[in-house]
mmCIF file of C-alpha atoms and ligand atoms in Angstrom:
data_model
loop_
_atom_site.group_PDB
_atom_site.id
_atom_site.type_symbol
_atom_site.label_atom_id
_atom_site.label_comp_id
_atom_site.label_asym_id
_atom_site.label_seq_id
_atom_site.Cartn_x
_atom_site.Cartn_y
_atom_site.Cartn_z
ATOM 1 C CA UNK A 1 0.000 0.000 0.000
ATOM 2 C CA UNK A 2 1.055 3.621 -1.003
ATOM 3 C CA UNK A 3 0.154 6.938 1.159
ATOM 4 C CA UNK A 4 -0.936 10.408 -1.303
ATOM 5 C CA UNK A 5 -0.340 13.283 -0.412
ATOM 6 C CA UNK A 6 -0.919 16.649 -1.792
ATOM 7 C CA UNK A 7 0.506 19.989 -0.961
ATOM 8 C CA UNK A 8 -1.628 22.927 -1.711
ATOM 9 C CA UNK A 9 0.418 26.421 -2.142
ATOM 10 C CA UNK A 10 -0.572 29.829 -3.282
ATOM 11 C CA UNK A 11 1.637 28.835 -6.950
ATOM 12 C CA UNK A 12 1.569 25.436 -7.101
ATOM 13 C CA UNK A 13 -0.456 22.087 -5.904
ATOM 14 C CA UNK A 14 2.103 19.796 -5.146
ATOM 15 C CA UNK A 15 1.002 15.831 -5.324
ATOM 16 C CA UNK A 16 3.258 13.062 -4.137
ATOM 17 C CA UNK A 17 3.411 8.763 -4.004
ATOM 18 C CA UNK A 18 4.803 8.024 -0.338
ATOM 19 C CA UNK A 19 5.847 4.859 1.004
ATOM 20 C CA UNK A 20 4.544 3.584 4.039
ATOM 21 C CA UNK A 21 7.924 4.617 5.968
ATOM 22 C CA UNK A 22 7.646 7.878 4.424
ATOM 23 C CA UNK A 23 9.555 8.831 1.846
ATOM 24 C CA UNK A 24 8.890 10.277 -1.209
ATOM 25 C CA UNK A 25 9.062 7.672 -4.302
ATOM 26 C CA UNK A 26 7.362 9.871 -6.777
ATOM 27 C CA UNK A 27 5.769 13.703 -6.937
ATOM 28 C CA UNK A 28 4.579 16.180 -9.829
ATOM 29 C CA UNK A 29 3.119 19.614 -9.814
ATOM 30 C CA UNK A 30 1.059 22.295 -11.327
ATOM 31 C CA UNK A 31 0.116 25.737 -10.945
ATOM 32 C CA UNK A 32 -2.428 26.480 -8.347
ATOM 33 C CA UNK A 33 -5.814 27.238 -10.513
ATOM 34 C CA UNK A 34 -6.263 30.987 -9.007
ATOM 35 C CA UNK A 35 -8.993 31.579 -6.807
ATOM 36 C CA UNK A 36 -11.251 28.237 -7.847
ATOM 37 C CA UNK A 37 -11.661 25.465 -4.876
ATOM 38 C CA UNK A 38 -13.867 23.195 -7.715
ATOM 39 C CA UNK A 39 -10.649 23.749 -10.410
ATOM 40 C CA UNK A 40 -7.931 22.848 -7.469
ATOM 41 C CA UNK A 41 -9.573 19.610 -6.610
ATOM 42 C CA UNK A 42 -10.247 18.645 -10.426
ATOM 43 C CA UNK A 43 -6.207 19.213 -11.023
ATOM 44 C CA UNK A 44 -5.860 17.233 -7.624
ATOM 45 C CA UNK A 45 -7.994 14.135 -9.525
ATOM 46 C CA UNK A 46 -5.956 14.630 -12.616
ATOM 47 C CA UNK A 47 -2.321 14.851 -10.599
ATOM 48 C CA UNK A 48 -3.245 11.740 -8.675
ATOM 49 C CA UNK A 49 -3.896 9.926 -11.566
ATOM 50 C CA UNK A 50 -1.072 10.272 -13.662
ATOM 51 C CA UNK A 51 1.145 9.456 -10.881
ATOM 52 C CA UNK A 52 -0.540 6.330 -9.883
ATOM 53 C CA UNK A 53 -0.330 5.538 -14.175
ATOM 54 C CA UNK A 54 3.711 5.953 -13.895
ATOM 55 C CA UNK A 55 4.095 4.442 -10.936
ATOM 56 C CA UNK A 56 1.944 1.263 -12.347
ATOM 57 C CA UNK A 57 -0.571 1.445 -9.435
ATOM 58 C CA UNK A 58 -3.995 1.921 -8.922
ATOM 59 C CA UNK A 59 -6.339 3.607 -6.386
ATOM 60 C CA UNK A 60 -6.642 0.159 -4.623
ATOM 61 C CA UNK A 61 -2.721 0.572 -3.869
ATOM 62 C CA UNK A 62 -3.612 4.078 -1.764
ATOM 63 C CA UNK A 63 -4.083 3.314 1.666
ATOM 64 C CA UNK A 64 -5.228 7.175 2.875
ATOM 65 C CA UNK A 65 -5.025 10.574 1.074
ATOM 66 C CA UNK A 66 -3.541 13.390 3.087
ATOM 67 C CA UNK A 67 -3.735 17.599 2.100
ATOM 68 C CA UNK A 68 -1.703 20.168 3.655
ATOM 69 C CA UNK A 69 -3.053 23.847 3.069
ATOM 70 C CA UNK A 70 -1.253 27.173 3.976
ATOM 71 C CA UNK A 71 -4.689 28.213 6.434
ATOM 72 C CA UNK A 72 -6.535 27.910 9.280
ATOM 73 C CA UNK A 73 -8.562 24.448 9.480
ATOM 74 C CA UNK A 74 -11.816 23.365 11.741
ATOM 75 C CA UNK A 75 -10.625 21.799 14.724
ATOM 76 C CA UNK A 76 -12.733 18.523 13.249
ATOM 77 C CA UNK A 77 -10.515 19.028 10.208
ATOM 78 C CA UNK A 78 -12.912 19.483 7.668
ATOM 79 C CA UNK A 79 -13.350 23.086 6.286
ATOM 80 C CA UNK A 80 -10.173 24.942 5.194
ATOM 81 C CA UNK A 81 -11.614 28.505 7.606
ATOM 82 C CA UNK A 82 -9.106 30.826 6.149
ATOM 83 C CA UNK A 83 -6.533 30.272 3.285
ATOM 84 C CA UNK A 84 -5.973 33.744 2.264
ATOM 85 C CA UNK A 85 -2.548 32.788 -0.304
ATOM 86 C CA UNK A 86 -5.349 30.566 -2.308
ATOM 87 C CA UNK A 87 -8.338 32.532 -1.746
ATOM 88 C CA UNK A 88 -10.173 29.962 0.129
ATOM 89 C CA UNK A 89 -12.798 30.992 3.105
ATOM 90 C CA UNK A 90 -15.159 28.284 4.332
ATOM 91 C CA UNK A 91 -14.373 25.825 1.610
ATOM 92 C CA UNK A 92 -15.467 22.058 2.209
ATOM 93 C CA UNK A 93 -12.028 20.761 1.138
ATOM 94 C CA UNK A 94 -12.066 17.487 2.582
ATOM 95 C CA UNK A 95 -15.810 16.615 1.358
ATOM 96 C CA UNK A 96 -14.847 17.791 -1.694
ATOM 97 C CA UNK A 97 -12.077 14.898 -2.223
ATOM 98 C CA UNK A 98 -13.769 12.634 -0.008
ATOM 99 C CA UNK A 99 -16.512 12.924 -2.930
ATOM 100 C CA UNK A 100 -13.775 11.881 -5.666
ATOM 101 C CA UNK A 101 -12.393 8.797 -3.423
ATOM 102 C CA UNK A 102 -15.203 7.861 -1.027
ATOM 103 C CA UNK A 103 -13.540 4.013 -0.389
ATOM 104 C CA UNK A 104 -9.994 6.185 0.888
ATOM 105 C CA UNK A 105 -9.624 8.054 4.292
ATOM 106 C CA UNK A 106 -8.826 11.526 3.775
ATOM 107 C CA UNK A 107 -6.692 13.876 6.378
ATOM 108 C CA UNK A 108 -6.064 17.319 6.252
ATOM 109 C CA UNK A 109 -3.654 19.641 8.078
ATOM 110 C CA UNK A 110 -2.235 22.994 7.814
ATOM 111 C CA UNK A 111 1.230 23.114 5.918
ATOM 112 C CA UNK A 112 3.358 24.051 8.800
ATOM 113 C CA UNK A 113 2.127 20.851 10.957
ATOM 114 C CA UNK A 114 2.501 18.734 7.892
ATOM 115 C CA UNK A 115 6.095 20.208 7.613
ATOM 116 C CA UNK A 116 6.917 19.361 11.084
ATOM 117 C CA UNK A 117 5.716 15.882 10.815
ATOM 118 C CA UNK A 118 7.325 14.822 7.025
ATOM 119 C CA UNK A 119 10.910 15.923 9.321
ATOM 120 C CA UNK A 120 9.916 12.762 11.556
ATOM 121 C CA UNK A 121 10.073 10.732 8.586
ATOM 122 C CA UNK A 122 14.281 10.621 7.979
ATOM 123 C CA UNK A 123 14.857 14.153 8.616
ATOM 124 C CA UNK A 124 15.685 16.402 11.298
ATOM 125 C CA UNK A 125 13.607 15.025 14.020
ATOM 126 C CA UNK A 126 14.177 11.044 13.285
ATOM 127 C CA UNK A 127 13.806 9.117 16.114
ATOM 128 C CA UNK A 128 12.600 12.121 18.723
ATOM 129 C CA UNK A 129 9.507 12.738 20.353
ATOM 130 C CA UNK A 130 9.416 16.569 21.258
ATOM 131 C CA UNK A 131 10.220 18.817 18.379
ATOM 132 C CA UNK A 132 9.907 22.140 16.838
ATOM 133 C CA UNK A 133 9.959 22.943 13.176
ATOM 134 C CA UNK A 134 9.662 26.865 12.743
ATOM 135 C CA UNK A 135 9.516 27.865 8.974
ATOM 136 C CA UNK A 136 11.135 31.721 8.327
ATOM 137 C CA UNK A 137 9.736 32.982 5.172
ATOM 138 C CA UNK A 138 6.942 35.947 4.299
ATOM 139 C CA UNK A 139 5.715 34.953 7.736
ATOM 140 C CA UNK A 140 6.306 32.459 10.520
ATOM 141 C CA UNK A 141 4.680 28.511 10.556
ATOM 142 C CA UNK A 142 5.592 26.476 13.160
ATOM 143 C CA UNK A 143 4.824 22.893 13.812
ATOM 144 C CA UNK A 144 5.307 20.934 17.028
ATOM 145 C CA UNK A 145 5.885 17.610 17.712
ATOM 146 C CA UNK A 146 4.792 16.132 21.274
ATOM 147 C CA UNK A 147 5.159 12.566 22.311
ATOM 148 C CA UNK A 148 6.322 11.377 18.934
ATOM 149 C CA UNK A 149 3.124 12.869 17.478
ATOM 150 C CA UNK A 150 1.524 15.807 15.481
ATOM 151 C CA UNK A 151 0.116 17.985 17.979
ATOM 152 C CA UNK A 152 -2.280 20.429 16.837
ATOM 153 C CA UNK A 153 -3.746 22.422 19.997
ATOM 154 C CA UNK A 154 -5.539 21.120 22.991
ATOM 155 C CA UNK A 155 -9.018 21.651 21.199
ATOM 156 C CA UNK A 156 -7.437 21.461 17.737
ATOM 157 C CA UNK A 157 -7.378 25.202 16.637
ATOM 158 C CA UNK A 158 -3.909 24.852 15.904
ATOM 159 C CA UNK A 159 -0.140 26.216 17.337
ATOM 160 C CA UNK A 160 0.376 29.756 16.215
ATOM 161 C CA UNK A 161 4.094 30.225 18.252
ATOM 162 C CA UNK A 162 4.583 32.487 15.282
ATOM 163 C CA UNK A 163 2.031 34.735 17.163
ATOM 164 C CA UNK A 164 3.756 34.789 20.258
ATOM 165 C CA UNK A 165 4.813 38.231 21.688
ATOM 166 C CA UNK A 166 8.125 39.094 21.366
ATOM 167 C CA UNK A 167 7.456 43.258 22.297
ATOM 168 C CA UNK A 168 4.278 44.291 23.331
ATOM 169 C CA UNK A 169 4.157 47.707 22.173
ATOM 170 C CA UNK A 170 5.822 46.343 18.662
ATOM 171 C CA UNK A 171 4.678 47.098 15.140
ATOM 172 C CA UNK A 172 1.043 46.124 14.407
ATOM 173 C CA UNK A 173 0.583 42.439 13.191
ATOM 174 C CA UNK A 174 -1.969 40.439 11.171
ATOM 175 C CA UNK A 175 -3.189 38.709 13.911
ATOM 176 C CA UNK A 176 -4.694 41.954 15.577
ATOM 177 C CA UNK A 177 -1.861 41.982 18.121
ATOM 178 C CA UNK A 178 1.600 43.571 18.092
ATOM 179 C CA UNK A 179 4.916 42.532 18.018
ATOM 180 C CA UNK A 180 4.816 38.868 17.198
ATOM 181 C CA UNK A 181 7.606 36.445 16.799
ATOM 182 C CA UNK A 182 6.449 36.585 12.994
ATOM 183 C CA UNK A 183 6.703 40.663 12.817
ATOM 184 C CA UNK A 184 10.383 40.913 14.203
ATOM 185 C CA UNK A 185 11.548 36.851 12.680
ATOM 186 C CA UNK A 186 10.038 36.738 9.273
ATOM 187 C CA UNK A 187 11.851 37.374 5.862
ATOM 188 C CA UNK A 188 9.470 40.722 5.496
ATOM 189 C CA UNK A 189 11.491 42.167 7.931
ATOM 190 C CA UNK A 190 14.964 41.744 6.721
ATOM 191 C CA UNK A 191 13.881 42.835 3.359
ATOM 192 C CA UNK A 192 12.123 46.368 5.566
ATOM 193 C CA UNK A 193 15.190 46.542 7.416
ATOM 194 C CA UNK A 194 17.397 46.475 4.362
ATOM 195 C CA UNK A 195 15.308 48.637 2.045
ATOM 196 C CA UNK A 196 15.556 51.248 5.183
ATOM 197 C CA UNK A 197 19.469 51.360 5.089
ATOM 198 C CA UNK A 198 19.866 51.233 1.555
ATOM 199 C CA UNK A 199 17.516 54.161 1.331
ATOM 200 C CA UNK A 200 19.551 55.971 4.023
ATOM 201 C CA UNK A 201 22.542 55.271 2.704
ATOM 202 C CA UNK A 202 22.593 54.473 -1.238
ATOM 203 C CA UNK A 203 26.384 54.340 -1.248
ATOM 204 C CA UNK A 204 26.104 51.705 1.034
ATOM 205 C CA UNK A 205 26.968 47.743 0.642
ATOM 206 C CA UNK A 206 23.013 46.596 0.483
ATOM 207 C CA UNK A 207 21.789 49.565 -1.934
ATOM 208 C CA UNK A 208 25.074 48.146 -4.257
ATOM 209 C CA UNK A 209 24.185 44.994 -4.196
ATOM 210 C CA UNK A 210 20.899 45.347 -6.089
ATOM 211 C CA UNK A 211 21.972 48.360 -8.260
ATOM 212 C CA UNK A 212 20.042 51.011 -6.471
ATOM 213 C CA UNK A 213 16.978 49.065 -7.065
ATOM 214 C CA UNK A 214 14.788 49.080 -3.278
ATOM 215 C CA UNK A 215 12.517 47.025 -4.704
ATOM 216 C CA UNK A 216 15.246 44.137 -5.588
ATOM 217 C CA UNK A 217 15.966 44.114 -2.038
ATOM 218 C CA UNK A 218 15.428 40.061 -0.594
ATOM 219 C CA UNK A 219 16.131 39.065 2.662
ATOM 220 C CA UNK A 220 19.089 37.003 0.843
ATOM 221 C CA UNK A 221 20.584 40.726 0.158
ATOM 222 C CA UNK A 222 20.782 41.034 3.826
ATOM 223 C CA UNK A 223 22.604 37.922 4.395
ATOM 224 C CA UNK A 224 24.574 37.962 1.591
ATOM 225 C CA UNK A 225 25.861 41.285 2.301
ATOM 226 C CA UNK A 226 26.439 40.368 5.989
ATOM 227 C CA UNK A 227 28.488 37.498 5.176
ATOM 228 C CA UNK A 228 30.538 39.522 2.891
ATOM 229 C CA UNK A 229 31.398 41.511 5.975
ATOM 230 C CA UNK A 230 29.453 44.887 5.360
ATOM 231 C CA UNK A 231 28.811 46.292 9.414
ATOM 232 C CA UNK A 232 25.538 47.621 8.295
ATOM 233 C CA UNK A 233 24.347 44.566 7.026
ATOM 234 C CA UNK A 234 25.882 42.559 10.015
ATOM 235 C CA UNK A 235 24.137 44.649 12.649
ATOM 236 C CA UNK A 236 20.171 44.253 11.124
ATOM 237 C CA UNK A 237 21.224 40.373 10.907
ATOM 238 C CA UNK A 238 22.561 40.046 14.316
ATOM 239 C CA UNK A 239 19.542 42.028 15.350
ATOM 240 C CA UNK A 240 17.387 39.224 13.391
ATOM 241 C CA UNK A 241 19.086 36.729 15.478
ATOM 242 C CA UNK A 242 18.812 38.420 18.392
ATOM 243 C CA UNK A 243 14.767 38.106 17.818
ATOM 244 C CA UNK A 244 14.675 34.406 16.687
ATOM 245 C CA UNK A 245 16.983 33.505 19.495
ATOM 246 C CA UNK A 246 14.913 35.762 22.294
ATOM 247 C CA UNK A 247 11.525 33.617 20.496
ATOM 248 C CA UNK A 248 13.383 29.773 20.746
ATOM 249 C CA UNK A 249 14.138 30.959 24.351
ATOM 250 C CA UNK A 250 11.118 31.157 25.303
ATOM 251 C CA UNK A 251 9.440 27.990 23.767
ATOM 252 C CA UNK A 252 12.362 26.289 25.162
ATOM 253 C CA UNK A 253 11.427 27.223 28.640
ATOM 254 C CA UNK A 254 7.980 26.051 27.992
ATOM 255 C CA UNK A 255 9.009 22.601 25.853
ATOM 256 C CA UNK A 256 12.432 21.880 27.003
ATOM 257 C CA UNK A 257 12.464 20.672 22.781
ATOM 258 C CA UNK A 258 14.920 17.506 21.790
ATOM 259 C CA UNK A 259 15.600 19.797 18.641
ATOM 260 C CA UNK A 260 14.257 22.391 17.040
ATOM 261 C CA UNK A 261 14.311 22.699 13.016
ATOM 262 C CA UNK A 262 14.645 25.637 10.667
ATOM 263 C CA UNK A 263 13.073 25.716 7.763
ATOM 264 C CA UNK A 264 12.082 28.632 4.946
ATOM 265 C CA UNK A 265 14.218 30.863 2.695
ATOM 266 C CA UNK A 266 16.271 32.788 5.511
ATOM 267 C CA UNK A 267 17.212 28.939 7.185
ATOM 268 C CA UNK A 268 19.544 28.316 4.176
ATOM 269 C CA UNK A 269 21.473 31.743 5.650
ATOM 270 C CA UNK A 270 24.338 28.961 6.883
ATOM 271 C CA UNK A 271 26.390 29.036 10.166
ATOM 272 C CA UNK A 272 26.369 33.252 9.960
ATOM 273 C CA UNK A 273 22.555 32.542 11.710
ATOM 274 C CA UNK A 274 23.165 28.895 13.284
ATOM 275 C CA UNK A 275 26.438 29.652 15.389
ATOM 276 C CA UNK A 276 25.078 32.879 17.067
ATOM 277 C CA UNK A 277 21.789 31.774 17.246
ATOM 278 C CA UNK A 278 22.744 28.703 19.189
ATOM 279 C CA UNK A 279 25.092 30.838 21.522
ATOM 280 C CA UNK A 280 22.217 33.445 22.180
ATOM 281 C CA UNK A 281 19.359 30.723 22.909
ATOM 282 C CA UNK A 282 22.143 29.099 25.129
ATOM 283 C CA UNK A 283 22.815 32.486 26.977
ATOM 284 C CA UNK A 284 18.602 33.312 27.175
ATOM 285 C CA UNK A 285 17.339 29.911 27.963
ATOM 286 C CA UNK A 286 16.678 29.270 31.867
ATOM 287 C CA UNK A 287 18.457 25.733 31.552
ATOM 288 C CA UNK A 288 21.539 27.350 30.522
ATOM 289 C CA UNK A 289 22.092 24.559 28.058
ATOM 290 C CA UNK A 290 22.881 24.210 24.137
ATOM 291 C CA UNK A 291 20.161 23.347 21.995
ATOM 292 C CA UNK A 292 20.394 21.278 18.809
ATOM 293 C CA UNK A 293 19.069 24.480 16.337
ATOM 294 C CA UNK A 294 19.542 22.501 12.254
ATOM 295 C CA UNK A 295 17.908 23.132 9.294
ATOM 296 C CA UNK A 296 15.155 21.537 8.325
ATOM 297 C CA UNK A 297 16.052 18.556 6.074
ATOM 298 C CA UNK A 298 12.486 18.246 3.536
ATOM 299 C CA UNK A 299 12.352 21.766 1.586
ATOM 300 C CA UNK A 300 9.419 21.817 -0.794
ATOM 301 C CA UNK A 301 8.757 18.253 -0.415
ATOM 302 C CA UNK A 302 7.962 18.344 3.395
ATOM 303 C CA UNK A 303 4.426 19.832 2.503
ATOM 304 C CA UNK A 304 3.724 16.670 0.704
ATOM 305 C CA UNK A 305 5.245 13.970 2.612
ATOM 306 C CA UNK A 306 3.941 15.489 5.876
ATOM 307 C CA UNK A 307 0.368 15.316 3.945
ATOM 308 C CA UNK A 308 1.080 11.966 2.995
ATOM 309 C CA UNK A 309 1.681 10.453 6.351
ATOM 310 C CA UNK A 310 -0.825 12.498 8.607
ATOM 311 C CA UNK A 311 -3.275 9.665 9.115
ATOM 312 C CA UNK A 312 -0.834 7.223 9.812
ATOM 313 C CA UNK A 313 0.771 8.978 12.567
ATOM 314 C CA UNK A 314 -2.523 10.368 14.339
ATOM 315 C CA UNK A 315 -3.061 6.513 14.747
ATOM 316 C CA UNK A 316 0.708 5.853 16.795
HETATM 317 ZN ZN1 ZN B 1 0.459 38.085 15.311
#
């Protein structure tokens, strides 16, 4: 038997063939149909099917379908609430495929949580029970591992650590409250921090980098330009790290985590943010003690494989 899993993002639906100790034998994707739940699951059908055709299976071989979207899901996992990067609000998602393969279970999870759990299968949390997988990009996901297991709130709402206050009185979030671990930790702002000293100083390293062009500024500029030694550069990174490392502090004290994982666009940064980091966590932490801080090992496929084995481990 064979686990499916799809990944839906705001650019492409991901869909996947998984093996029963999770990993990833076969995937394919296509670009998300804009704005259209009744399109997305169609091109879900069609994906499904040509894998199972190259892989020489059929739907008899699939033991359980998973999804991962990038939203908020009912605590009975049902109804995808709020998916704002696919313009989905109340949609039926999991009736919807249910409909399409009523003789195969069907799971569905947010992306984050489906993240954290494909780095249980051969990546960075192998073998350990408490985890946390935070994923720095536009904003902040985080998924958390508990007793070997998914765990997705006491009453199922979901974790939202990227929603925990870092500074009260901070800038405004999209949440409704201010200062959040994903205002001060998130890719957005080292690309607003950047854009601010390139503007103030257009001579300077980061404003050189991209030509003069603001709007060319990543967060990679940042980094890049930090690692190449530019002081400017160096101090809104340290900063950054100074953040992330004040947020891991502070789940640590709470989870006391076997290791936590890094994933997103500004986790390839390299040991310029893994070094420090670990030192700073080490200095904040109340256990005074060095936590294993790696990179997540999945990428894009940990949407997918995370889908893939969802049912299986709510069952362990
Ligand atoms: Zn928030």
């Amino acid at each position: 038997m064979i686990h499916l899993g799809f990944d839906i993002g705001g650019t492409n639906i991901k869909a996947g063939l998984v093996s029963c100790e999770g990993r990833l034998l076969m995937k394919n994707s296509r670009p998300f149909p804009k704005q259209d739940d009744s399109a997305c699951v169609a091109l879900m059908e069609t994906m499904a099917a040509q894998l199972l055709k190259e892989a020489d299976l059929s739907l008899s071989d699939v033991a359980d379908i998973g999804v991962a979207v990038p939203g908020s899901i009912d605590p009975a996992g049902e109804v995808v609430l709020h998916a704002y990067n696919l313009g989905f609000h109340n949609v039926h998602l999991k009736a919807a495929v249910s409909r399409l393969y009523p003789d195969i279970p069907v799971t569905m999870a947010n992306d984050a949580n489906a993240a954290a759990l494909a780095e249980l299968y051969g990546g960075a949390f192998s073998g350990k029970k408490t985890a946390l997988l935070l994923t720095l990009g536009t904003g902040v996901g985080a998924g958390l591992i508990l007793g070997g297991k998914m765990f997705n709130g006491g009453r199922g709402n979901g974790v939202e650590i990227g929603h925990m206050t870092l500074d009260y009185r901070g800038a405004q979030c999209s949440c409704g409250s201010r200062g959040c671990l994903e205002t001060l930790c998130s890719a957005a702002w080292l690309v607003q921090q950047g854009r601010r000293e390139a503007q103030a100083n257009p001579r300077g390293a980061i404003a050189g980098c991209v030509g003069g062009r603001m709007e060319s500024i990543s967060a990679k500029t940042v980094v890049d330009c930090a690692r190449r030694g530019d002081a400017k550069a160096a101090a809104i990174f340290d900063q950054y790290v100074e953040y992330l490392s004040q947020g891991i502090a502070s789940i640590a004290n709470i989870l006391d985590p076997e290791v936590i994982a890094l994933g997103g666009g500004v986790s390839l940064a390299g040991d310029i943010l893994y070094s420090p980091l670990r030192q700073k966590v080490k200095e904040k932490v109340f256990f005074k003690c060095e936590y294993q801080i790696v990179p997540a090992v999945w990428g894009n496929d940990a949407g997918i494989i995370g889908a893939a084995m969802l049912l299986g481990n709510s069952k362990k």
